[in-house]
mmCIF file of C-alpha atoms and ligand atoms in Angstrom:
data_model
loop_
_atom_site.group_PDB
_atom_site.id
_atom_site.type_symbol
_atom_site.label_atom_id
_atom_site.label_comp_id
_atom_site.label_asym_id
_atom_site.label_seq_id
_atom_site.Cartn_x
_atom_site.Cartn_y
_atom_site.Cartn_z
ATOM 1 C CA MET A 189 33.200 41.241 -21.030
ATOM 2 C CA PRO A 190 34.184 37.554 -20.750
ATOM 3 C CA PRO A 191 31.910 35.371 -18.621
ATOM 4 C CA ILE A 192 32.953 34.525 -15.088
ATOM 5 C CA ARG A 193 34.173 30.935 -15.116
ATOM 6 C CA PRO A 194 31.780 28.593 -13.329
ATOM 7 C CA ALA A 195 32.569 27.530 -9.787
ATOM 8 C CA LEU A 196 34.328 24.193 -9.725
ATOM 9 C CA LEU A 197 32.480 23.057 -6.675
ATOM 10 C CA SER A 198 29.005 24.435 -7.142
ATOM 11 C CA GLY A 199 26.099 22.039 -6.972
ATOM 12 C CA ALA A 200 26.337 18.689 -5.261
ATOM 13 C CA ALA A 201 29.994 17.877 -5.964
ATOM 14 C CA PRO A 202 31.647 16.793 -2.709
ATOM 15 C CA PRO A 203 34.871 18.537 -1.711
ATOM 16 C CA ARG A 204 37.691 16.433 -3.136
ATOM 17 C CA TYR A 205 40.484 18.539 -1.835
ATOM 18 C CA ASN A 206 43.006 17.668 0.775
ATOM 19 C CA ALA A 207 42.477 18.802 4.348
ATOM 20 C CA ALA A 208 45.112 16.523 5.844
ATOM 21 C CA PRO A 209 47.717 19.075 6.945
ATOM 22 C CA PHE A 210 45.478 20.199 9.802
ATOM 23 C CA PRO A 211 45.489 17.560 12.512
ATOM 24 C CA GLY A 212 43.523 18.552 15.615
ATOM 25 C CA GLY A 213 42.450 22.083 16.445
ATOM 26 C CA PRO A 214 39.045 23.617 15.812
ATOM 27 C CA PRO A 215 37.938 23.680 12.163
ATOM 28 C CA MET A 216 38.524 27.026 10.504
ATOM 29 C CA ARG A 217 36.879 28.455 7.390
ATOM 30 C CA VAL A 218 39.173 30.783 5.492
ATOM 31 C CA LEU A 219 38.212 33.199 2.723
ATOM 32 C CA GLY A 220 41.105 33.571 0.247
ATOM 33 C CA ILE A 221 41.522 36.625 -1.990
ATOM 34 C CA GLU A 222 43.987 36.859 -4.890
ATOM 35 C CA THR A 223 44.466 40.081 -6.904
ATOM 36 C CA SER A 224 48.211 40.244 -7.587
ATOM 37 C CA CYS A 225 47.998 40.478 -11.370
ATOM 38 C CA ASP A 226 45.259 39.938 -13.966
ATOM 39 C CA GLU A 227 43.042 37.338 -12.255
ATOM 40 C CA THR A 228 40.548 37.989 -9.491
ATOM 41 C CA GLY A 229 40.463 34.759 -7.475
ATOM 42 C CA VAL A 230 38.261 34.065 -4.458
ATOM 43 C CA ALA A 231 37.776 30.813 -2.510
ATOM 44 C CA VAL A 232 36.663 29.386 0.823
ATOM 45 C CA TYR A 233 38.827 26.655 2.327
ATOM 46 C CA ASP A 234 37.665 24.706 5.380
ATOM 47 C CA THR A 235 40.467 23.070 7.380
ATOM 48 C CA ALA A 236 38.138 20.183 8.220
ATOM 49 C CA GLY A 237 36.176 19.846 4.976
ATOM 50 C CA GLY A 238 38.579 20.997 2.262
ATOM 51 C CA LEU A 239 37.781 23.500 -0.451
ATOM 52 C CA LEU A 240 34.141 24.587 -0.315
ATOM 53 C CA ALA A 241 33.967 27.083 -3.171
ATOM 54 C CA HIS A 242 36.207 28.717 -5.724
ATOM 55 C CA ARG A 243 35.654 31.401 -8.361
ATOM 56 C CA LEU A 244 38.032 32.950 -10.839
ATOM 57 C CA TYR A 245 37.607 35.946 -13.082
ATOM 58 C CA SER A 246 40.274 36.403 -15.742
ATOM 59 C CA GLN A 247 41.025 39.844 -17.224
ATOM 60 C CA ILE A 248 42.567 38.364 -20.398
ATOM 61 C CA ALA A 249 40.037 40.039 -22.720
ATOM 62 C CA LEU A 250 40.632 43.420 -21.038
ATOM 63 C CA HIS A 251 44.399 43.374 -21.631
ATOM 64 C CA ALA A 252 44.484 41.478 -24.946
ATOM 65 C CA GLU A 253 44.321 44.587 -27.151
ATOM 66 C CA TYR A 254 47.414 46.001 -25.393
ATOM 67 C CA GLY A 255 49.397 42.750 -25.758
ATOM 68 C CA GLY A 256 50.101 42.578 -22.010
ATOM 69 C CA VAL A 257 48.789 43.511 -18.570
ATOM 70 C CA VAL A 258 48.083 47.243 -18.065
ATOM 71 C CA PRO A 259 48.489 47.705 -14.283
ATOM 72 C CA GLU A 260 45.983 50.544 -13.797
ATOM 73 C CA LEU A 261 43.296 48.743 -15.796
ATOM 74 C CA ALA A 262 43.978 45.605 -13.759
ATOM 75 C CA SER A 263 43.445 47.474 -10.456
ATOM 76 C CA ARG A 264 40.186 49.044 -11.626
ATOM 77 C CA ASP A 265 38.828 45.721 -12.827
ATOM 78 C CA HIS A 266 39.643 44.046 -9.505
ATOM 79 C CA VAL A 267 37.590 46.815 -7.835
ATOM 80 C CA ARG A 268 34.638 45.940 -10.085
ATOM 81 C CA LYS A 269 34.818 42.154 -9.743
ATOM 82 C CA LEU A 270 36.073 41.374 -6.263
ATOM 83 C CA LEU A 271 33.018 41.977 -4.055
ATOM 84 C CA PRO A 272 30.537 40.254 -6.423
ATOM 85 C CA LEU A 273 32.877 37.230 -6.477
ATOM 86 C CA VAL A 274 33.128 37.224 -2.671
ATOM 87 C CA THR A 275 29.315 37.233 -2.453
ATOM 88 C CA GLU A 276 29.071 34.329 -4.928
ATOM 89 C CA VAL A 277 31.693 32.242 -3.196
ATOM 90 C CA LEU A 278 30.145 32.773 0.246
ATOM 91 C CA THR A 279 26.744 31.777 -1.175
ATOM 92 C CA ILE A 280 28.208 28.559 -2.633
ATOM 93 C CA ALA A 281 30.108 27.783 0.599
ATOM 94 C CA GLY A 282 26.829 28.306 2.441
ATOM 95 C CA ARG A 283 27.014 29.836 5.871
ATOM 96 C CA PRO A 284 25.036 33.039 5.770
ATOM 97 C CA GLY A 285 25.049 35.476 8.625
ATOM 98 C CA ASN A 286 27.207 38.122 10.182
ATOM 99 C CA ARG A 287 30.324 35.971 10.256
ATOM 100 C CA PRO A 288 30.426 33.753 7.145
ATOM 101 C CA VAL A 289 34.071 32.744 7.656
ATOM 102 C CA ASP A 290 36.491 32.464 10.568
ATOM 103 C CA ALA A 291 39.366 34.306 8.882
ATOM 104 C CA VAL A 292 40.447 36.122 5.721
ATOM 105 C CA ALA A 293 43.690 35.466 3.793
ATOM 106 C CA TYR A 294 44.892 37.744 1.011
ATOM 107 C CA THR A 295 47.850 38.081 -1.329
ATOM 108 C CA ALA A 296 50.118 40.855 -0.012
ATOM 109 C CA GLY A 297 52.845 40.384 -2.658
ATOM 110 C CA PRO A 298 54.771 40.017 -4.829
ATOM 111 C CA GLY A 299 52.748 41.517 -7.675
ATOM 112 C CA LEU A 300 51.389 44.777 -9.080
ATOM 113 C CA ALA A 301 51.150 47.250 -6.190
ATOM 114 C CA GLY A 302 47.806 48.777 -7.204
ATOM 115 C CA ALA A 303 46.194 45.422 -7.897
ATOM 116 C CA LEU A 304 47.467 44.025 -4.597
ATOM 117 C CA LEU A 305 46.078 47.037 -2.718
ATOM 118 C CA VAL A 306 42.553 46.297 -3.966
ATOM 119 C CA GLY A 307 42.664 42.777 -2.531
ATOM 120 C CA ALA A 308 44.471 43.794 0.653
ATOM 121 C CA SER A 309 42.152 46.683 1.536
ATOM 122 C CA THR A 310 38.999 44.692 0.722
ATOM 123 C CA ALA A 311 40.210 41.687 2.727
ATOM 124 C CA ARG A 312 41.176 43.856 5.688
ATOM 125 C CA ALA A 313 37.840 45.680 5.612
ATOM 126 C CA LEU A 314 35.879 42.396 5.503
ATOM 127 C CA ALA A 315 37.901 40.966 8.384
ATOM 128 C CA LEU A 316 37.237 44.109 10.420
ATOM 129 C CA ALA A 317 33.502 44.039 9.644
ATOM 130 C CA TRP A 318 33.176 40.344 10.518
ATOM 131 C CA ASP A 319 35.515 40.702 13.508
ATOM 132 C CA VAL A 320 37.729 37.851 12.355
ATOM 133 C CA PRO A 321 41.516 37.660 11.935
ATOM 134 C CA ALA A 322 43.279 38.328 8.643
ATOM 135 C CA VAL A 323 46.617 37.111 7.363
ATOM 136 C CA GLU A 324 48.950 38.223 4.563
ATOM 137 C CA VAL A 325 49.908 35.554 2.047
ATOM 138 C CA HIS A 326 53.023 35.432 -0.108
ATOM 139 C CA HIS A 327 51.878 34.686 -3.658
ATOM 140 C CA MET A 328 54.774 32.311 -4.462
ATOM 141 C CA GLU A 329 54.377 30.424 -1.175
ATOM 142 C CA ALA A 330 50.751 29.894 -2.159
ATOM 143 C CA HIS A 331 51.812 28.526 -5.578
ATOM 144 C CA LEU A 332 54.343 26.283 -3.838
ATOM 145 C CA LEU A 333 51.750 24.828 -1.449
ATOM 146 C CA ALA A 334 48.987 24.430 -4.085
ATOM 147 C CA PRO A 335 49.989 20.826 -4.989
ATOM 148 C CA LEU A 336 49.254 19.895 -1.349
ATOM 149 C CA LEU A 337 45.552 20.491 -2.070
ATOM 150 C CA GLU A 338 45.571 17.302 -4.157
ATOM 151 C CA ALA A 339 45.147 13.698 -3.056
ATOM 152 C CA ASN A 340 48.315 11.914 -1.824
ATOM 153 C CA PRO A 341 50.329 15.092 -1.255
ATOM 154 C CA PRO A 342 54.048 14.745 -0.562
ATOM 155 C CA ALA A 343 55.263 15.056 3.028
ATOM 156 C CA PHE A 344 57.879 17.671 3.955
ATOM 157 C CA PRO A 345 60.738 17.928 3.137
ATOM 158 C CA PHE A 346 60.622 18.146 -0.644
ATOM 159 C CA LEU A 347 62.079 20.052 -3.569
ATOM 160 C CA ALA A 348 59.997 22.646 -5.432
ATOM 161 C CA LEU A 349 60.242 24.008 -8.960
ATOM 162 C CA LEU A 350 58.359 27.313 -9.162
ATOM 163 C CA VAL A 351 57.703 28.370 -12.746
ATOM 164 C CA SER A 352 55.459 31.393 -13.231
ATOM 165 C CA GLY A 353 55.376 34.585 -15.249
ATOM 166 C CA GLY A 354 57.663 36.360 -12.787
ATOM 167 C CA HIS A 355 59.690 33.589 -11.122
ATOM 168 C CA THR A 356 61.741 30.514 -11.977
ATOM 169 C CA GLN A 357 63.176 29.017 -8.822
ATOM 170 C CA ILE A 358 64.319 25.704 -7.386
ATOM 171 C CA VAL A 359 63.625 25.710 -3.651
ATOM 172 C CA ASP A 360 64.464 23.169 -0.985
ATOM 173 C CA VAL A 361 61.443 23.060 1.324
ATOM 174 C CA GLU A 362 61.787 21.826 4.915
ATOM 175 C CA GLY A 363 58.289 22.935 5.897
ATOM 176 C CA VAL A 364 55.890 25.877 5.586
ATOM 177 C CA GLY A 365 58.036 29.024 5.634
ATOM 178 C CA GLN A 366 61.316 27.080 5.623
ATOM 179 C CA TYR A 367 62.719 27.727 2.198
ATOM 180 C CA ARG A 368 66.265 27.485 0.898
ATOM 181 C CA LEU A 369 66.713 28.953 -2.566
ATOM 182 C CA MET A 370 68.943 26.603 -4.578
ATOM 183 C CA GLY A 371 68.706 28.337 -7.936
ATOM 184 C CA GLU A 372 66.745 30.895 -9.929
ATOM 185 C CA SER A 373 66.658 32.682 -13.255
ATOM 186 C CA ILE A 374 69.199 35.454 -13.571
ATOM 187 C CA ASP A 375 67.030 37.179 -16.199
ATOM 188 C CA ASP A 376 63.641 36.197 -17.716
ATOM 189 C CA ALA A 377 61.362 33.782 -15.871
ATOM 190 C CA ALA A 378 60.253 30.669 -17.786
ATOM 191 C CA GLY A 379 56.710 32.008 -18.248
ATOM 192 C CA GLU A 380 58.075 35.381 -19.311
ATOM 193 C CA ALA A 381 60.249 33.585 -21.920
ATOM 194 C CA PHE A 382 57.125 31.855 -23.266
ATOM 195 C CA ASP A 383 55.220 35.152 -23.351
ATOM 196 C CA LYS A 384 57.986 37.206 -24.988
ATOM 197 C CA THR A 385 58.776 34.501 -27.551
ATOM 198 C CA ALA A 386 55.087 34.202 -28.398
ATOM 199 C CA LYS A 387 54.990 37.971 -28.970
ATOM 200 C CA LEU A 388 58.018 37.749 -31.282
ATOM 201 C CA MET A 389 56.161 35.081 -33.233
ATOM 202 C CA GLY A 390 53.117 37.316 -33.534
ATOM 203 C CA LEU A 391 50.936 35.086 -31.357
ATOM 204 C CA PRO A 392 48.090 36.685 -29.373
ATOM 205 C CA TYR A 393 48.231 37.445 -25.638
ATOM 206 C CA PRO A 394 48.487 35.509 -23.355
ATOM 207 C CA GLY A 395 51.381 34.022 -25.257
ATOM 208 C CA GLY A 396 52.529 31.089 -23.096
ATOM 209 C CA PRO A 397 49.528 28.765 -23.448
ATOM 210 C CA VAL A 398 49.003 29.800 -27.102
ATOM 211 C CA LEU A 399 52.617 28.950 -27.942
ATOM 212 C CA ALA A 400 52.299 25.619 -26.090
ATOM 213 C CA LYS A 401 49.191 24.792 -28.130
ATOM 214 C CA LEU A 402 50.979 25.612 -31.394
ATOM 215 C CA ALA A 403 53.943 23.466 -30.316
ATOM 216 C CA GLU A 404 51.698 20.376 -30.271
ATOM 217 C CA ARG A 405 51.701 20.429 -34.092
ATOM 218 C CA GLY A 406 55.452 20.938 -34.498
ATOM 219 C CA ASP A 407 58.607 18.828 -34.458
ATOM 220 C CA ALA A 408 60.668 19.622 -31.343
ATOM 221 C CA ARG A 409 63.863 18.442 -33.084
ATOM 222 C CA ALA A 410 63.484 20.760 -36.077
ATOM 223 C CA TYR A 411 65.555 23.588 -34.555
ATOM 224 C CA ALA A 412 68.573 23.187 -32.260
ATOM 225 C CA PHE A 413 67.971 26.002 -29.753
ATOM 226 C CA PRO A 414 70.396 26.328 -26.816
ATOM 227 C CA ARG A 415 69.774 24.834 -23.338
ATOM 228 C CA PRO A 416 71.182 27.887 -21.500
ATOM 229 C CA MET A 417 73.565 27.403 -18.550
ATOM 230 C CA THR A 418 73.182 23.614 -18.511
ATOM 231 C CA ASP A 419 76.907 23.233 -19.261
ATOM 232 C CA ARG A 420 77.764 25.081 -16.052
ATOM 233 C CA PRO A 421 77.500 23.706 -12.516
ATOM 234 C CA GLY A 422 74.739 24.996 -10.248
ATOM 235 C CA PHE A 423 70.993 25.427 -10.431
ATOM 236 C CA ASP A 424 70.523 28.894 -11.951
ATOM 237 C CA PHE A 425 68.693 29.572 -15.211
ATOM 238 C CA SER A 426 68.911 32.140 -17.994
ATOM 239 C CA PHE A 427 66.141 32.301 -20.575
ATOM 240 C CA SER A 428 66.569 35.743 -22.148
ATOM 241 C CA GLY A 429 69.042 34.547 -24.836
ATOM 242 C CA LEU A 430 66.528 32.048 -26.212
ATOM 243 C CA LYS A 431 64.502 34.936 -27.649
ATOM 244 C CA THR A 432 67.387 35.916 -29.933
ATOM 245 C CA ALA A 433 67.800 32.327 -31.144
ATOM 246 C CA VAL A 434 64.076 32.193 -31.935
ATOM 247 C CA LEU A 435 64.172 35.562 -33.704
ATOM 248 C CA LEU A 436 67.014 34.372 -35.959
ATOM 249 C CA ALA A 437 65.055 31.192 -36.764
ATOM 250 C CA ILE A 438 61.909 33.200 -37.554
ATOM 251 C CA ASN A 439 63.769 35.529 -39.902
ATOM 252 C CA ALA A 440 65.471 32.603 -41.651
ATOM 253 C CA ALA A 441 62.113 30.879 -42.138
ATOM 254 C CA ARG A 442 60.412 33.829 -43.867
ATOM 255 C CA ASP A 443 59.323 33.241 -47.464
ATOM 256 C CA ALA A 444 59.715 35.729 -50.325
ATOM 257 C CA HIS A 445 56.735 37.757 -48.965
ATOM 258 C CA GLY A 446 58.182 37.903 -45.462
ATOM 259 C CA VAL A 447 55.657 35.377 -44.131
ATOM 260 C CA VAL A 448 56.653 32.508 -41.853
ATOM 261 C CA PRO A 449 54.916 29.329 -43.122
ATOM 262 C CA ALA A 450 52.583 27.663 -40.614
ATOM 263 C CA ASP A 451 54.686 24.488 -40.460
ATOM 264 C CA ALA A 452 57.834 26.417 -39.640
ATOM 265 C CA GLN A 453 55.948 28.392 -36.935
ATOM 266 C CA ALA A 454 54.851 25.165 -35.280
ATOM 267 C CA HIS A 455 58.368 23.666 -35.501
ATOM 268 C CA ILE A 456 59.895 26.801 -33.963
ATOM 269 C CA ALA A 457 57.303 26.763 -31.163
ATOM 270 C CA ALA A 458 57.910 23.054 -30.435
ATOM 271 C CA SER A 459 61.704 23.442 -30.515
ATOM 272 C CA PHE A 460 61.596 26.494 -28.240
ATOM 273 C CA GLN A 461 59.283 24.745 -25.773
ATOM 274 C CA GLN A 462 61.570 21.699 -25.723
ATOM 275 C CA ALA A 463 64.608 23.901 -25.055
ATOM 276 C CA VAL A 464 62.891 25.463 -22.001
ATOM 277 C CA VAL A 465 61.610 22.079 -20.812
ATOM 278 C CA ASP A 466 64.999 20.344 -21.190
ATOM 279 C CA THR A 467 66.714 23.175 -19.317
ATOM 280 C CA LEU A 468 64.236 22.972 -16.435
ATOM 281 C CA VAL A 469 64.476 19.161 -16.321
ATOM 282 C CA ILE A 470 68.299 19.097 -16.348
ATOM 283 C CA LYS A 471 68.492 21.555 -13.430
ATOM 284 C CA CYS A 472 65.773 19.760 -11.457
ATOM 285 C CA ARG A 473 67.515 16.412 -11.906
ATOM 286 C CA ARG A 474 70.734 17.972 -10.681
ATOM 287 C CA ALA A 475 68.968 19.478 -7.649
ATOM 288 C CA LEU A 476 67.223 16.189 -6.793
ATOM 289 C CA GLU A 477 70.556 14.351 -6.956
ATOM 290 C CA ALA A 478 72.359 17.008 -4.897
ATOM 291 C CA SER A 479 69.676 17.235 -2.206
ATOM 292 C CA GLY A 480 68.686 13.562 -2.046
ATOM 293 C CA ARG A 481 65.011 14.587 -2.010
ATOM 294 C CA LYS A 482 62.548 12.106 -3.496
ATOM 295 C CA ASP A 483 59.602 14.430 -4.128
ATOM 296 C CA LEU A 484 59.501 17.325 -6.576
ATOM 297 C CA VAL A 485 56.609 19.771 -6.304
ATOM 298 C CA VAL A 486 56.032 21.791 -9.483
ATOM 299 C CA ALA A 487 53.816 24.882 -9.388
ATOM 300 C CA GLY A 488 53.043 28.220 -11.062
ATOM 301 C CA GLY A 489 51.480 28.913 -14.462
ATOM 302 C CA VAL A 490 54.089 27.000 -16.500
ATOM 303 C CA SER A 491 53.426 23.830 -14.463
ATOM 304 C CA ALA A 492 50.315 23.497 -16.674
ATOM 305 C CA ASN A 493 52.640 22.790 -19.626
ATOM 306 C CA VAL A 494 51.978 19.231 -20.752
ATOM 307 C CA ARG A 495 55.399 18.672 -22.329
ATOM 308 C CA LEU A 496 57.074 19.819 -19.100
ATOM 309 C CA ARG A 497 54.964 17.350 -17.108
ATOM 310 C CA GLN A 498 55.894 14.498 -19.483
ATOM 311 C CA SER A 499 59.627 15.207 -19.334
ATOM 312 C CA LEU A 500 59.685 15.732 -15.556
ATOM 313 C CA GLY A 501 57.683 12.511 -15.156
ATOM 314 C CA GLU A 502 60.274 10.535 -17.124
ATOM 315 C CA MET A 503 63.201 12.128 -15.270
ATOM 316 C CA THR A 504 61.761 11.603 -11.770
ATOM 317 C CA ALA A 505 60.753 7.998 -12.566
ATOM 318 C CA ALA A 506 64.322 7.248 -13.674
ATOM 319 C CA LEU A 507 65.585 8.620 -10.330
ATOM 320 C CA GLY A 508 62.994 6.724 -8.272
ATOM 321 C CA ALA A 509 61.445 10.091 -7.322
ATOM 322 C CA ARG A 510 57.937 11.539 -7.849
ATOM 323 C CA ALA A 511 56.655 14.788 -9.338
ATOM 324 C CA HIS A 512 53.568 16.492 -7.849
ATOM 325 C CA TYR A 513 51.416 19.170 -9.501
ATOM 326 C CA PRO A 514 48.329 21.210 -8.742
ATOM 327 C CA ARG A 515 45.338 20.322 -10.904
ATOM 328 C CA PHE A 516 45.393 22.394 -14.090
ATOM 329 C CA GLU A 517 43.013 25.088 -12.846
ATOM 330 C CA PHE A 518 45.215 25.731 -9.801
ATOM 331 C CA CYS A 519 48.502 26.043 -11.742
ATOM 332 C CA SER A 520 47.920 29.686 -12.598
ATOM 333 C CA ASP A 521 46.680 32.325 -10.172
ATOM 334 C CA ASN A 522 43.601 31.435 -8.098
ATOM 335 C CA GLY A 523 41.977 32.100 -4.745
ATOM 336 C CA ALA A 524 42.088 28.483 -3.545
ATOM 337 C CA MET A 525 45.844 28.488 -3.116
ATOM 338 C CA ILE A 526 45.641 31.747 -1.142
ATOM 339 C CA ALA A 527 42.944 30.400 1.191
ATOM 340 C CA PHE A 528 44.944 27.182 1.668
ATOM 341 C CA ALA A 529 48.324 28.887 2.301
ATOM 342 C CA GLY A 530 46.620 31.389 4.626
ATOM 343 C CA ALA A 531 44.962 28.537 6.528
ATOM 344 C CA GLN A 532 48.377 26.942 7.142
ATOM 345 C CA ARG A 533 49.512 30.108 8.889
ATOM 346 C CA LEU A 534 46.214 30.994 10.586
ATOM 347 C CA VAL A 535 45.899 27.621 12.357
ATOM 348 C CA ALA A 536 49.378 28.235 13.757
ATOM 349 C CA GLY A 537 48.082 31.510 15.220
ATOM 350 C CA GLU A 538 49.603 33.921 12.719
ATOM 351 C CA ARG A 539 47.714 37.218 12.391
ATOM 352 C CA THR A 540 48.244 40.469 10.495
ATOM 353 C CA ASP A 541 47.546 43.717 12.330
ATOM 354 C CA LEU A 542 45.157 46.360 11.013
ATOM 355 C CA GLY A 543 47.800 47.922 8.751
ATOM 356 C CA ILE A 544 47.366 47.436 5.012
ATOM 357 C CA ARG A 545 50.733 46.667 3.440
ATOM 358 C CA VAL A 546 51.596 45.233 0.057
ATOM 359 C CA ARG A 547 54.988 44.428 -1.447
ATOM 360 C CA ALA A 548 55.604 44.505 -5.205
ATOM 361 C CA ARG A 549 58.879 42.660 -4.558
ATOM 362 C CA TRP A 550 59.167 40.158 -1.741
ATOM 363 C CA PRO A 551 61.801 37.393 -1.678
ATOM 364 C CA MET A 552 60.198 34.166 -0.441
ATOM 365 C CA THR A 553 63.282 33.359 1.628
ATOM 366 C CA GLU A 554 62.347 36.267 3.952
ATOM 367 C CA LEU A 555 59.371 34.235 5.181
ATOM 368 C CA LYS A 556 59.520 32.472 8.521
ATOM 369 C CA ALA A 557 57.853 29.271 9.638
ATOM 370 C CA PRO A 558 54.553 29.853 11.491
ATOM 371 C CA ALA A 559 55.199 29.950 15.217
HETATM 372 O O1 KG4 B 982 51.433 31.680 -12.016
HETATM 373 P P1 KG4 B 982 50.913 32.551 -13.076
HETATM 374 O O2 KG4 B 982 49.456 32.448 -13.437
HETATM 375 O O3 KG4 B 982 51.145 34.055 -12.771
HETATM 376 C C1 KG4 B 982 52.298 34.523 -12.127
HETATM 377 O O4 KG4 B 982 52.382 34.399 -10.882
HETATM 378 O O5 KG4 B 982 53.193 34.973 -12.895
HETATM 379 O O6 KG4 B 982 51.798 32.248 -14.363
HETATM 380 C C2 KG4 B 982 51.529 32.845 -15.587
HETATM 381 C C3 KG4 B 982 52.589 32.384 -16.588
HETATM 382 C C4 KG4 B 982 52.511 33.160 -17.892
HETATM 383 O O7 KG4 B 982 53.816 33.573 -18.252
HETATM 384 C C5 KG4 B 982 51.955 32.156 -18.873
HETATM 385 O O8 KG4 B 982 52.380 32.362 -20.191
HETATM 386 C C6 KG4 B 982 52.519 30.854 -18.331
HETATM 387 O O9 KG4 B 982 52.409 30.999 -16.933
HETATM 388 N N1 KG4 B 982 51.776 29.680 -18.797
HETATM 389 C C7 KG4 B 982 52.300 28.711 -19.589
HETATM 390 C C8 KG4 B 982 51.270 27.770 -19.818
HETATM 391 N N2 KG4 B 982 50.151 28.192 -19.153
HETATM 392 C C9 KG4 B 982 50.487 29.353 -18.531
HETATM 393 N N3 KG4 B 982 53.529 28.571 -20.106
HETATM 394 C C10 KG4 B 982 53.755 27.490 -20.867
HETATM 395 N N4 KG4 B 982 52.830 26.538 -21.126
HETATM 396 C C11 KG4 B 982 51.580 26.635 -20.637
HETATM 397 N N5 KG4 B 982 50.676 25.695 -20.901
HETATM 398 ZN ZN1 ZN B 983 51.119 33.431 -9.884
#
């Protein structure tokens, strides 16, 4: 069993996270619970003091031998890990007693239904026991708002690029819950393209970060992979065809024993990564120009990609715009973003009734602004 990653804010470290979006009103401590996929994330966010504690347990080792997430195993592992993590986080945040927080926020979708149900039912039960309100959080809204936890966050309105394992979207954001979808992938998400390509290349799960690491040693100009749909107007993406281009390159690179030399592997990885990055950058530049927005928020697991950050940085600087990211540990799934997104809605008075609902699919554009 892999060790639980240490709390970022244990010990004497002062909270360095933004609490600015909460002018006035009584301070509220929110417990955030994330169980939508293969990470159990728990955090406490204080609207006056910022993030007080955060813990993450990753199930990577559990799923590695299957080459991908096994939903039923994910659910069972959330059952095992969630309550111990809640206890740890509450201990770090430090307010023992019968009501350690003022509210509970939990991911209600999109994600794996069974995994979501573990978080939703636990969160609802805790809220009932502590007699505090609970609120459902949309996982992608939480990703989108995560960069606002950092210092000098952008003010609304801004443009957002959401790049995760399940979504690739460009969203025009007027405010919390006010989302206009400008473009999205018509097939594979960017993270999914990384994962599937890594699998084709025989790289271990989880493929995306492993492929990105391998790409550091390769020449991104070695292979001319397509930049799909960039020759057409609009902001949509298509990444599924890239897999075929990579497969052809892999087969062509095999030596007499059928082995792909290490150099060629690295060049293919770097060229593939650059093709995805260029495609994302071209569409984001187009969307910034079309919308006139000056801030681009980038979030979701793929926003940890260093090459993507470099290229977006160059593009936004040339346009006189700025790119904003979560810190690396909050790019992929975590409890802090759920506590923070939930807090945004809780301070506005939003509450979820006692029903326990989860949604495997849930378009973000169905969300409404908090009242
Ligand atoms: O946001 P996330 O943790 O989970 C979802 O909501 O899907 O994103 C996970 C995705 C995976 O596809 C993973 O391969 C990808 O993010 N990813 C990366 C990197 N780190 C994570 N892709 C490319 N480069 C990275 N450094
Ligand atoms: Zn996610």
